[in-house]
Coordinates of N, CA and C and ligand atoms in Angstrom, one line a residue:
X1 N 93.7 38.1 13.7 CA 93.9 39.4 14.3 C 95.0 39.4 15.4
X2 N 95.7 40.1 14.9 CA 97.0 40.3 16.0 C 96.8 41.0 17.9
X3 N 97.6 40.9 18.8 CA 97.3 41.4 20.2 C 96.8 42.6 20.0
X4 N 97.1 43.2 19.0 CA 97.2 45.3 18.9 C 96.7 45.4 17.7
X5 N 95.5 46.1 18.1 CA 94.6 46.3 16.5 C 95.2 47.5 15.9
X6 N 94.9 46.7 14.0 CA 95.9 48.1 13.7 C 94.2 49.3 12.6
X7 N 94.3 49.9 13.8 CA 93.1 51.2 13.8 C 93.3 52.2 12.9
X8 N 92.4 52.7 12.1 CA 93.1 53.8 11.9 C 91.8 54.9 11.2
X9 N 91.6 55.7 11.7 CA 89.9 56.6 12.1 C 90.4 58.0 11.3
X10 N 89.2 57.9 10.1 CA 89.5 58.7 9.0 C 88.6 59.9 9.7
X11 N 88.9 61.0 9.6 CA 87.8 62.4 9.7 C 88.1 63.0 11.5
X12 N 87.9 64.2 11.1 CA 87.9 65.3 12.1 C 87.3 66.2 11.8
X13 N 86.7 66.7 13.3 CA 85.9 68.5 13.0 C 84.2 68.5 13.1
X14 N 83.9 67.0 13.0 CA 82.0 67.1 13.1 C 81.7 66.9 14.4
X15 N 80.2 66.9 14.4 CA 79.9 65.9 15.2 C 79.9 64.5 15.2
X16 N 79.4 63.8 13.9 CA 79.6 63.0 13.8 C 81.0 61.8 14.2
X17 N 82.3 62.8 13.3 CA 83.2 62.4 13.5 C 84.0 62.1 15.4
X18 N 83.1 63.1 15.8 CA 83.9 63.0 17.8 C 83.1 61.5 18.2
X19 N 82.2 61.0 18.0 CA 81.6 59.9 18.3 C 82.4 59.3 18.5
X20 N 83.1 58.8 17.2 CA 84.2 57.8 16.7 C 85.7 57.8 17.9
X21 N 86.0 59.2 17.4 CA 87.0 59.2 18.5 C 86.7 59.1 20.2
X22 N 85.6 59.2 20.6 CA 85.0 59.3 21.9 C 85.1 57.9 22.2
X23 N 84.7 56.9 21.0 CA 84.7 55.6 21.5 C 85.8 55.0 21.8
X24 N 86.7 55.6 20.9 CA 87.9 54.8 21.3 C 88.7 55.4 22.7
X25 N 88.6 56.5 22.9 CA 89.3 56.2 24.4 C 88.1 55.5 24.9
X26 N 86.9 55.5 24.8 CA 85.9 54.4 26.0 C 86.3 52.8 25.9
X27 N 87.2 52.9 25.0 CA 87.5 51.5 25.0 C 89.3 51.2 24.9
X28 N 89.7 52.6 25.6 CA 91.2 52.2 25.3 C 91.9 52.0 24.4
X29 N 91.5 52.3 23.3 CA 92.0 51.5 21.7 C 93.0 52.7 21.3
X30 N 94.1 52.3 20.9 CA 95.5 52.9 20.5 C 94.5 52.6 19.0
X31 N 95.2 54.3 18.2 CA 94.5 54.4 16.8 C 95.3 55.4 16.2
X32 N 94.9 54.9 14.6 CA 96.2 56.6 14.2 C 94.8 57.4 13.9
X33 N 95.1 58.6 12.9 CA 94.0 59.9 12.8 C 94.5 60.2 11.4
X34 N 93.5 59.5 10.6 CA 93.6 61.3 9.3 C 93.0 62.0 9.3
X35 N 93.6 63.2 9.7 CA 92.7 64.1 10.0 C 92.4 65.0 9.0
X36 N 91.3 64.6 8.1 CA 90.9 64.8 6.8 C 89.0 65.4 7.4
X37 N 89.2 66.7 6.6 CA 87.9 67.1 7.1 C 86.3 67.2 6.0
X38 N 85.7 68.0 5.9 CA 84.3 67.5 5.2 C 84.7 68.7 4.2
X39 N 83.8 68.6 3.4 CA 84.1 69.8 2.2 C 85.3 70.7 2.4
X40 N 86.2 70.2 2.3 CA 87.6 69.8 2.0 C 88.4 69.4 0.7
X41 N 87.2 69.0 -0.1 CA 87.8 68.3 -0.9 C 88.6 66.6 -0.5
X42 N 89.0 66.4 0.3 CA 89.7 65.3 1.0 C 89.1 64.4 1.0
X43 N 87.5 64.7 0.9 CA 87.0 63.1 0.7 C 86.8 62.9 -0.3
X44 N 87.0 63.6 -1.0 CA 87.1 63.0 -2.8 C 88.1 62.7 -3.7
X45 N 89.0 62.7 -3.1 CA 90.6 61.8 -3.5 C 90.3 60.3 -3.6
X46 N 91.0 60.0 -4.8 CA 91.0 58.4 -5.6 C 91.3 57.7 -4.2
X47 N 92.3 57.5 -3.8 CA 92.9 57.2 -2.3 C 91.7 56.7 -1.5
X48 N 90.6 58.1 -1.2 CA 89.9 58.0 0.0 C 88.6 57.5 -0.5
X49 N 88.1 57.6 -1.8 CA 87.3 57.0 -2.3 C 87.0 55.4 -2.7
X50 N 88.1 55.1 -2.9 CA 88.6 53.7 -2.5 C 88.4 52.5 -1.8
X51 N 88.5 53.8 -0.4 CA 88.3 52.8 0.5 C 87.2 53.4 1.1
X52 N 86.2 54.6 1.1 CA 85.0 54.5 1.2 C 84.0 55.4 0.3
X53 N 83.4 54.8 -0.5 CA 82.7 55.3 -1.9 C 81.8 56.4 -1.8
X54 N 81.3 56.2 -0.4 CA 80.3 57.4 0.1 C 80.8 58.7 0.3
X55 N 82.1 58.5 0.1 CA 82.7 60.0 0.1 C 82.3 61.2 1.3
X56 N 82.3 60.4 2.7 CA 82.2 61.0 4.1 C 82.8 60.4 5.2
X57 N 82.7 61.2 5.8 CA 83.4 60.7 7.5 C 82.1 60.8 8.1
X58 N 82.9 60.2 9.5 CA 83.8 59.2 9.8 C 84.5 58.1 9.2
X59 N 85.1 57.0 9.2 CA 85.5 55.9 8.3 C 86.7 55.3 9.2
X60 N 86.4 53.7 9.4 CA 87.4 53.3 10.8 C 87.9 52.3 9.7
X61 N 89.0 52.0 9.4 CA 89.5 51.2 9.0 C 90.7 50.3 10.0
X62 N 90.0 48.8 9.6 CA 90.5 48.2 10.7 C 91.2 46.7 10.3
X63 N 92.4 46.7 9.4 CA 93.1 46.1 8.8 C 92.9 46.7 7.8
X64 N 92.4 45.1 7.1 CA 91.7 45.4 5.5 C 90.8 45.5 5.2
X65 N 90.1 45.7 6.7 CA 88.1 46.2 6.8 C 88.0 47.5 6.8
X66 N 87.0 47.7 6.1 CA 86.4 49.5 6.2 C 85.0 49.3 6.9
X67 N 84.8 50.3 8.1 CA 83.6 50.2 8.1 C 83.0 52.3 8.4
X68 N 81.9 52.9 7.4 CA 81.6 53.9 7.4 C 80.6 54.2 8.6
X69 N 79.3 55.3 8.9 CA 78.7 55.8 9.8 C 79.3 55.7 10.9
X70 N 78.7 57.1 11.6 CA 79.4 56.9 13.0 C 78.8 56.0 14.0
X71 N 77.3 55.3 13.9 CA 76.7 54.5 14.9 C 77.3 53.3 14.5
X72 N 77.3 53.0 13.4 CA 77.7 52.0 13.1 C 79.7 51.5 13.8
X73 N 80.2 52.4 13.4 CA 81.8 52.1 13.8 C 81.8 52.3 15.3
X74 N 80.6 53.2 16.3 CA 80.9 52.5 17.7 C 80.5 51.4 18.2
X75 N 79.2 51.0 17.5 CA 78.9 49.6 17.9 C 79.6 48.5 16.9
X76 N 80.6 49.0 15.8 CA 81.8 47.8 15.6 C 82.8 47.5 16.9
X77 N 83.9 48.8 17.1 CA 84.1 48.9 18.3 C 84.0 48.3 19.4
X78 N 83.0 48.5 19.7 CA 82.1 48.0 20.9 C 82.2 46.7 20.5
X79 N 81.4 46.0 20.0 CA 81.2 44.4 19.5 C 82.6 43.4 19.4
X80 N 83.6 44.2 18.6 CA 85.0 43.8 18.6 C 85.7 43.5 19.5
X81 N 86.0 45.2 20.3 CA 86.7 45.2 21.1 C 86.9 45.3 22.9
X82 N 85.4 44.7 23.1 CA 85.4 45.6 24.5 C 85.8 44.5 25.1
X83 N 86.0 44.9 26.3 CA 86.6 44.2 27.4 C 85.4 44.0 28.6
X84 N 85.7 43.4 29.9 CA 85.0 43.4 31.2 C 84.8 44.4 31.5
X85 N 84.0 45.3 31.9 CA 84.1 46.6 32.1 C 84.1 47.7 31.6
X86 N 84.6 47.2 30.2 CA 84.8 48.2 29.3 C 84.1 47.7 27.5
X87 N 82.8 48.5 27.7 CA 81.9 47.9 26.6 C 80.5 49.1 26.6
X88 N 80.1 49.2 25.2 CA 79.5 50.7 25.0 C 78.1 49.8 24.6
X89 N 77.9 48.6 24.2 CA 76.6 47.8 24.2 C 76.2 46.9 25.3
X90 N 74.9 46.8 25.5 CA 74.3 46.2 26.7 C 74.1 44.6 26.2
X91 N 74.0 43.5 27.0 CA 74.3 42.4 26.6 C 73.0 41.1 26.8
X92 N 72.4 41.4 27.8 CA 71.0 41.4 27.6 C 69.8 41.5 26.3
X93 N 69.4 40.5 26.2 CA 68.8 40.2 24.9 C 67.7 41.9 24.8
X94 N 67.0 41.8 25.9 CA 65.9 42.7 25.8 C 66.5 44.6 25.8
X95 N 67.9 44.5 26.9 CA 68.6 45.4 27.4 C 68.9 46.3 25.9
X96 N 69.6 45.0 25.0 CA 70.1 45.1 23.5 C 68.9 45.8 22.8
X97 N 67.7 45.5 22.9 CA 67.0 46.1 21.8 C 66.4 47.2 22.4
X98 N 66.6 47.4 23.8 CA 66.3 49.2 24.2 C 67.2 49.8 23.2
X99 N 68.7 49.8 23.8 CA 69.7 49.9 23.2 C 69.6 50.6 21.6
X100 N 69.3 49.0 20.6 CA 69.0 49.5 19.7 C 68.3 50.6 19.4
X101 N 67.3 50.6 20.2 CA 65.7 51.1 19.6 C 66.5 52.8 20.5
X102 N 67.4 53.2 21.0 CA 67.6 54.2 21.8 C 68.7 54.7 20.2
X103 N 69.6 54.3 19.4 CA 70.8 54.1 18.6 C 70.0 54.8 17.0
X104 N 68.9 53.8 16.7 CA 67.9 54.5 15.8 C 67.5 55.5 16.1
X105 N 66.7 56.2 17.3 CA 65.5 57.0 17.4 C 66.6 58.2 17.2
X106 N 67.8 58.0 17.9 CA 68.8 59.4 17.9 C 69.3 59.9 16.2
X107 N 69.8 58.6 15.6 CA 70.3 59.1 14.5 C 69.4 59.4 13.5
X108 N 67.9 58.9 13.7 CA 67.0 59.3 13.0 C 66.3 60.5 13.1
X109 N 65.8 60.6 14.0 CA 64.9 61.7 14.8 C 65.6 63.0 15.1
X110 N 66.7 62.5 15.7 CA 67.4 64.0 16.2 C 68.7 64.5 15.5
X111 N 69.4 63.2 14.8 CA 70.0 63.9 14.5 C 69.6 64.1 12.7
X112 N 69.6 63.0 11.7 CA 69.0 63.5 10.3 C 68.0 63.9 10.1
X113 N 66.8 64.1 10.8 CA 65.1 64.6 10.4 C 65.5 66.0 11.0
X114 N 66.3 66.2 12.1 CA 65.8 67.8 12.5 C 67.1 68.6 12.7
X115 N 68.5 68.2 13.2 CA 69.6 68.7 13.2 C 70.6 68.9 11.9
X116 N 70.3 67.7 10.9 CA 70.8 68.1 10.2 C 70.1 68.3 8.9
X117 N 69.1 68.9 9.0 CA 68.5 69.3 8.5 C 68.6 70.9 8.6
X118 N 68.9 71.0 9.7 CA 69.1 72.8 10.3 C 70.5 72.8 9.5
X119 N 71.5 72.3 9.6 CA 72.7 72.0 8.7 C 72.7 72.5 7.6
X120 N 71.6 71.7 7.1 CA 71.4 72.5 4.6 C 70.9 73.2 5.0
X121 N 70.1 73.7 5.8 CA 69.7 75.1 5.5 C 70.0 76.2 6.5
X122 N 70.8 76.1 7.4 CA 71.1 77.6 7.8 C 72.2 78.4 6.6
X123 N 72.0 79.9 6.7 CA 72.8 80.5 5.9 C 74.3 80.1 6.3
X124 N 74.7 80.0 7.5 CA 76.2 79.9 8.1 C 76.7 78.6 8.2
X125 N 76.0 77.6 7.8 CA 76.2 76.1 7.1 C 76.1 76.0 6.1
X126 N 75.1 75.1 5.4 CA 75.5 74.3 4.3 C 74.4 75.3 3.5
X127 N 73.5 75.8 3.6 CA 72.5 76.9 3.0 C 72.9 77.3 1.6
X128 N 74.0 77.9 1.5 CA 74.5 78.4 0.3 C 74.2 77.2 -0.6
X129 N 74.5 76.1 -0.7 CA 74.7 75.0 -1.6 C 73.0 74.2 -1.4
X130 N 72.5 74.2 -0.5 CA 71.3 73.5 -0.4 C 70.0 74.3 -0.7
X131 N 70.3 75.3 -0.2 CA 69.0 76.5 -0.1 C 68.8 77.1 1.4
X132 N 69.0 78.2 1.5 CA 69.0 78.9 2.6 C 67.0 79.1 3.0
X133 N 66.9 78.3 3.9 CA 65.6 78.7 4.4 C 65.1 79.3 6.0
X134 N 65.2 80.2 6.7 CA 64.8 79.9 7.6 C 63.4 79.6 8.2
X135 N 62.7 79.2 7.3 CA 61.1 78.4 8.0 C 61.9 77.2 8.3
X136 N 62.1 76.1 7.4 CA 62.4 75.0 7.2 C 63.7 74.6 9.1
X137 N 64.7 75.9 9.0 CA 65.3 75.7 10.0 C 64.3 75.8 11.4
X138 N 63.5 76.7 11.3 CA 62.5 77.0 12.7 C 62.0 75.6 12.7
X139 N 61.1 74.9 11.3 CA 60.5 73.4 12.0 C 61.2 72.4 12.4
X140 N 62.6 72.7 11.8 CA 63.6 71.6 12.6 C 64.0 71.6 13.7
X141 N 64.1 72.7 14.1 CA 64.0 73.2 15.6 C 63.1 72.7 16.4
X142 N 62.1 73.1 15.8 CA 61.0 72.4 16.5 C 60.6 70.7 17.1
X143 N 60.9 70.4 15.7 CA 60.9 69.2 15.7 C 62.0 68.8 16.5
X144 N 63.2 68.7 16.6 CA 63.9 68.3 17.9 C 63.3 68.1 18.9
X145 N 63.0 69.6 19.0 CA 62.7 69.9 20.9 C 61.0 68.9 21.1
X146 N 60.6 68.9 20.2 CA 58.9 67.8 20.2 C 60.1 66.1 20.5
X147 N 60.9 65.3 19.9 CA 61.5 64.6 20.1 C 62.1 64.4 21.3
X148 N 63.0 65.4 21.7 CA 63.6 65.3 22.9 C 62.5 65.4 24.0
X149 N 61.5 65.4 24.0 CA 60.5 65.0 24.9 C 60.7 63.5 25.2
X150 N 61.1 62.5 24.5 CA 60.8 61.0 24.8 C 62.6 60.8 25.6
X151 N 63.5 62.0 25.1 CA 64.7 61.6 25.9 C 64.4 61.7 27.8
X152 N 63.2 63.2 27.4 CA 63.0 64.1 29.2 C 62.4 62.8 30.2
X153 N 61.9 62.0 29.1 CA 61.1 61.5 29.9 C 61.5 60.1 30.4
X154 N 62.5 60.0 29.3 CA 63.2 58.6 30.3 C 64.1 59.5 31.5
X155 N 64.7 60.2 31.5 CA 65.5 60.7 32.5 C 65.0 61.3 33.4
X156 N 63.6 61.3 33.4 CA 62.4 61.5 34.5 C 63.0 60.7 35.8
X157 N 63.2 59.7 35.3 CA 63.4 58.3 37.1 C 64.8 58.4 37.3
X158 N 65.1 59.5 36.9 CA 66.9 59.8 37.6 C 68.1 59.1 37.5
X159 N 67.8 58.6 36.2 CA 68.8 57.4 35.3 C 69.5 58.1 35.7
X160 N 71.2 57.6 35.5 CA 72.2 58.1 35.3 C 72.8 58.2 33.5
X161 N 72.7 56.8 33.2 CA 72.5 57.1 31.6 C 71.2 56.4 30.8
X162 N 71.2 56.5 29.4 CA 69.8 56.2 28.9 C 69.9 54.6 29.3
X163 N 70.8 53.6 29.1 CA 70.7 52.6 30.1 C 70.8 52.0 31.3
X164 N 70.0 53.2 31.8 CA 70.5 53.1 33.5 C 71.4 53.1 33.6
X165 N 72.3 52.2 34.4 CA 73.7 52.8 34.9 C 74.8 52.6 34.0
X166 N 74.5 51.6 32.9 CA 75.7 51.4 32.1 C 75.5 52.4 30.9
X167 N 76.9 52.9 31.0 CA 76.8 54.0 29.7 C 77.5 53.3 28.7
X168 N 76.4 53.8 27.4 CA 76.9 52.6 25.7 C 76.7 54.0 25.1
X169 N 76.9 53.5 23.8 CA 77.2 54.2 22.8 C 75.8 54.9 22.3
X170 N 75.0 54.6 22.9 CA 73.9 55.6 23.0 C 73.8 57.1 23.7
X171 N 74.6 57.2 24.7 CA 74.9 58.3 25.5 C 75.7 58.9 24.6
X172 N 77.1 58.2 23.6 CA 77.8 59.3 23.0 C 77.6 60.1 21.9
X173 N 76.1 59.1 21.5 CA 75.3 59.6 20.0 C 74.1 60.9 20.4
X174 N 73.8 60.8 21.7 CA 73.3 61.6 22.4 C 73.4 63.0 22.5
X175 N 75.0 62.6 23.6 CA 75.3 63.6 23.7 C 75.9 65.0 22.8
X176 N 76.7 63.8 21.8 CA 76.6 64.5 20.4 C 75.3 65.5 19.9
X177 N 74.4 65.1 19.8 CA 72.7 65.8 19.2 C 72.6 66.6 20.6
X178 N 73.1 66.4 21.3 CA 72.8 67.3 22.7 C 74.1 69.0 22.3
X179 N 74.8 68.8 22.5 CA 76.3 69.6 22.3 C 75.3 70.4 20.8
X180 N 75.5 69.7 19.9 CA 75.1 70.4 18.5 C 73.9 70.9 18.9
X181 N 72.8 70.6 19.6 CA 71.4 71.7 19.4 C 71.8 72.9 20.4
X182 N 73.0 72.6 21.4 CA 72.9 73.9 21.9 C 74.0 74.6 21.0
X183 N 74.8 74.4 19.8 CA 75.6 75.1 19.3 C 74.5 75.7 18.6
X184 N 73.8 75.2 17.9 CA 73.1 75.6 17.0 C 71.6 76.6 17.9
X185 N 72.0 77.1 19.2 CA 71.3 78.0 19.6 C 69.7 77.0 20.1
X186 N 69.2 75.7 20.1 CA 68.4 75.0 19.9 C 68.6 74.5 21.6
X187 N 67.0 75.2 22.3 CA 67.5 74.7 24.1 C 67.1 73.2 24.3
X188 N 67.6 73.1 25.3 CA 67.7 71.1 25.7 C 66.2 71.0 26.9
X189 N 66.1 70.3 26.8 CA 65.0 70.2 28.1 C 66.0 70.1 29.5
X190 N 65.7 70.5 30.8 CA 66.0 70.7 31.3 C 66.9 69.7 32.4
X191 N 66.3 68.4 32.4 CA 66.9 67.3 33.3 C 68.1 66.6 32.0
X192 N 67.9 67.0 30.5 CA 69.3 66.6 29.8 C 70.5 67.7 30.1
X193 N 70.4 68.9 30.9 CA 71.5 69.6 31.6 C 72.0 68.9 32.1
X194 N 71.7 67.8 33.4 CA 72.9 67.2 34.4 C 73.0 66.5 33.6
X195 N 72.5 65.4 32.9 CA 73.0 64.3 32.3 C 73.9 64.3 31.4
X196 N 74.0 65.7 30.4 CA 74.7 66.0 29.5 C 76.4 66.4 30.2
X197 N 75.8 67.4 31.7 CA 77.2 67.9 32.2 C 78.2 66.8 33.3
X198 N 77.3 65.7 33.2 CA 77.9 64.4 34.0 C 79.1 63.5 32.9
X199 N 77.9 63.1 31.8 CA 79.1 63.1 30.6 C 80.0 63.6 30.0
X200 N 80.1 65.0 30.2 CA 81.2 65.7 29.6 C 82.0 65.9 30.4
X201 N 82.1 65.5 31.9 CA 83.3 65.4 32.3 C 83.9 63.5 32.7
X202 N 83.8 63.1 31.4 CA 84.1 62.0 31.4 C 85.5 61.6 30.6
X203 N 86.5 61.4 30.8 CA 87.3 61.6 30.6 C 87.8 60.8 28.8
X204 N 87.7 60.3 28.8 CA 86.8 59.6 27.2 C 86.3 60.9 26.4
X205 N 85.4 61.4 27.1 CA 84.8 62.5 26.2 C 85.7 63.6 25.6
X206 N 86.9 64.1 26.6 CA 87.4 65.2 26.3 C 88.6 64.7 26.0
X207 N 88.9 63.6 25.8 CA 90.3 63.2 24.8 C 90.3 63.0 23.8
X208 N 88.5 62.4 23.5 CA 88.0 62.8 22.0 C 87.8 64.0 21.8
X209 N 87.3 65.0 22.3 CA 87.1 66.3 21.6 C 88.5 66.5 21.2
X210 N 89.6 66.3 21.8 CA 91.1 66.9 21.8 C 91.1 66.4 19.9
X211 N 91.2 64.8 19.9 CA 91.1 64.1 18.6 C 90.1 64.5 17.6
X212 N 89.4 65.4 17.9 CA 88.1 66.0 16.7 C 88.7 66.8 16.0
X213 N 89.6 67.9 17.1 CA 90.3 69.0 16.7 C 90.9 68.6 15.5
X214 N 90.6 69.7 14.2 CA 91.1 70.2 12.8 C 92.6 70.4 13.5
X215 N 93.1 70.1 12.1 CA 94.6 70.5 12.5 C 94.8 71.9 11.9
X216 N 94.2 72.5 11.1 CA 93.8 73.6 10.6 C 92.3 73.8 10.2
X217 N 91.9 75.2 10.7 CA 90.5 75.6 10.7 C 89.9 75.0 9.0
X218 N 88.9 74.7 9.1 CA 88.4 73.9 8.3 C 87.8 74.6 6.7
X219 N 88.9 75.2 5.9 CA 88.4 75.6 4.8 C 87.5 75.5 3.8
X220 N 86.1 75.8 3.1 CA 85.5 74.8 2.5 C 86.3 75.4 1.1
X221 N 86.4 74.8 0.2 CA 86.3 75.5 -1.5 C 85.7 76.2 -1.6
X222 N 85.7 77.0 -2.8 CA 84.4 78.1 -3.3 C 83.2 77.3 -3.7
X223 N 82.4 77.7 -3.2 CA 80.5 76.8 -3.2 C 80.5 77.0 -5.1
X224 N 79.9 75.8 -5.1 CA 79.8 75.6 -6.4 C 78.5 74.4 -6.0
X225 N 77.4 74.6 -7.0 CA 76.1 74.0 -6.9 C 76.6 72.5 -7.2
X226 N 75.7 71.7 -5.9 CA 76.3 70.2 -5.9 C 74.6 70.0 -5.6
X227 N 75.0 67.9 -6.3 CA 73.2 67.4 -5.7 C 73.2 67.0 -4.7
X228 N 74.5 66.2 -4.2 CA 74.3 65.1 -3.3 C 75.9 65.5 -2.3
X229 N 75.9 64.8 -1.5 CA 76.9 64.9 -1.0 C 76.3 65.1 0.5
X230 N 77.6 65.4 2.0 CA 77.8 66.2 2.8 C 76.4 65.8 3.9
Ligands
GSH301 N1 75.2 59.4 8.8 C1 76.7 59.7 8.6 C2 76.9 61.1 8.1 C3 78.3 61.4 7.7 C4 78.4 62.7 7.0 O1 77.4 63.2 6.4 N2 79.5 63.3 7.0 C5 79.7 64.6 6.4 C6 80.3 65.6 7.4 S1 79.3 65.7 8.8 C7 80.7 64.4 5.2 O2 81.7 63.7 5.4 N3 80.4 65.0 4.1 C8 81.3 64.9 2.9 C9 82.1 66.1 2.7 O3 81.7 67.1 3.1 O4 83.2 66.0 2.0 C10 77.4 59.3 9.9 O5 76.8 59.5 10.9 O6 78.6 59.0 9.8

């Protein structure tokens, strides 16, 4: 590996995808952008399939390595490249498996079982192609906000972040499922307000949002019934 990693961070426009770019200003890392978006058609070019079969973003390609999910590419990131100071995992054996155990509960619980879940089925998402339900959306809803009870309650003892004072890549997987339940009209419990509005003026944060940005508003094709995908 040479002094200057040669980065290069596939996808723009999700949530998912700002993770990615959020990590790399947390860690300083010079990167290029394709800024290729989701039902687009763009992830299904020979090219992009290629180099990742799952046909989604994010996707951090880092030489002749690919690596896909977004939890995954910030704790690559993180493990690769951090520095003194500058590192989004805890290093502490026991520290590490909060850590973990904080990295699963988010991308399981909050964000695939109940957020994006609201995703296939609101009519003004993915609904058309999945099945438009709103029960199914109200229990996802629910289900969040039943979840985000175990976030209220660590931030009960006035943490600064979920690992106390060191902020990892748990806060940006967070904060992400945080931002999206209030887009999606879905309220936060009340002590993830400061904590969410402490992070977002982090300056990491908003250099990534800048790098999420579509370069053009994000067109889908005409819906045509699909099984899998997205
Ligand atoms: N668990 C994955 C989810 C990735 C994912 O589902 N990405 C969607 C957009 S949010 C996608 O690329 N879908 C394919 C497409 O729409 O073309 C992650 O966190 O990276």
């Amino acid at each position: 590996m040479g002094d200057t990693p040669d980065l290069t961070l596939w996808g723009v426009g999700t949530s998912r995808t700002i993770r990615a770019h959020w990590a790399m200003y947390e860690l300083d890392l010079p990167y290029k952008v394709k800024p290729i978006g989701p039902r687009t058609g763009e992830t299904k070019t020979a090219e992009y399939t290629r180099l990742n079969p799952r046909q989604k973003v994010p996707l951090l390609q880092d030489g002749d390595f690919c690596i896909g999910e977004s939890a995954a590419i910030v704790a690559y990131l993180s493990r690769t490249y951090s520095t003194e100071g500058r590192q989004l995992i805890p290093e502490r054996q026991r520290d590490y498996a909060a850590w973990l155990e904080w990295c699963f509960f988010i991308v399981a619980e909050l964000d695939s079982t109940s957020l994006y879940v609201m995703r296939r089925h609101r009519a003004d998402a993915l609904g058309p192609i999945y099945g438009i339900a709103p029960d199914v959306v109200a229990k996802a809803a629910e289900y969040f906000r039943e979840q985000l009870r175990h976030v209220e309650a660590a931030l009960a003892d006035g943490r600064t972040f979920l690992m106390g004072d060191q902020f990892t890549s748990a806060d940006i997987l967070l904060t992400t499922c945080l931002d999206w339940a209030i887009a999606y009209g879905v309220g936060i419990c009340d002590n993830a307000h400061p904590y969410r509005d402490r992070i977002r003026e982090r300056p990491a944060y908003l250099r990534g949002q800048e790098a999420n940005v579509p370069l053009a508003p994000i067109v889908p094709p005409p819906a045509k019934p699909r099984l899998a995908g997205d």
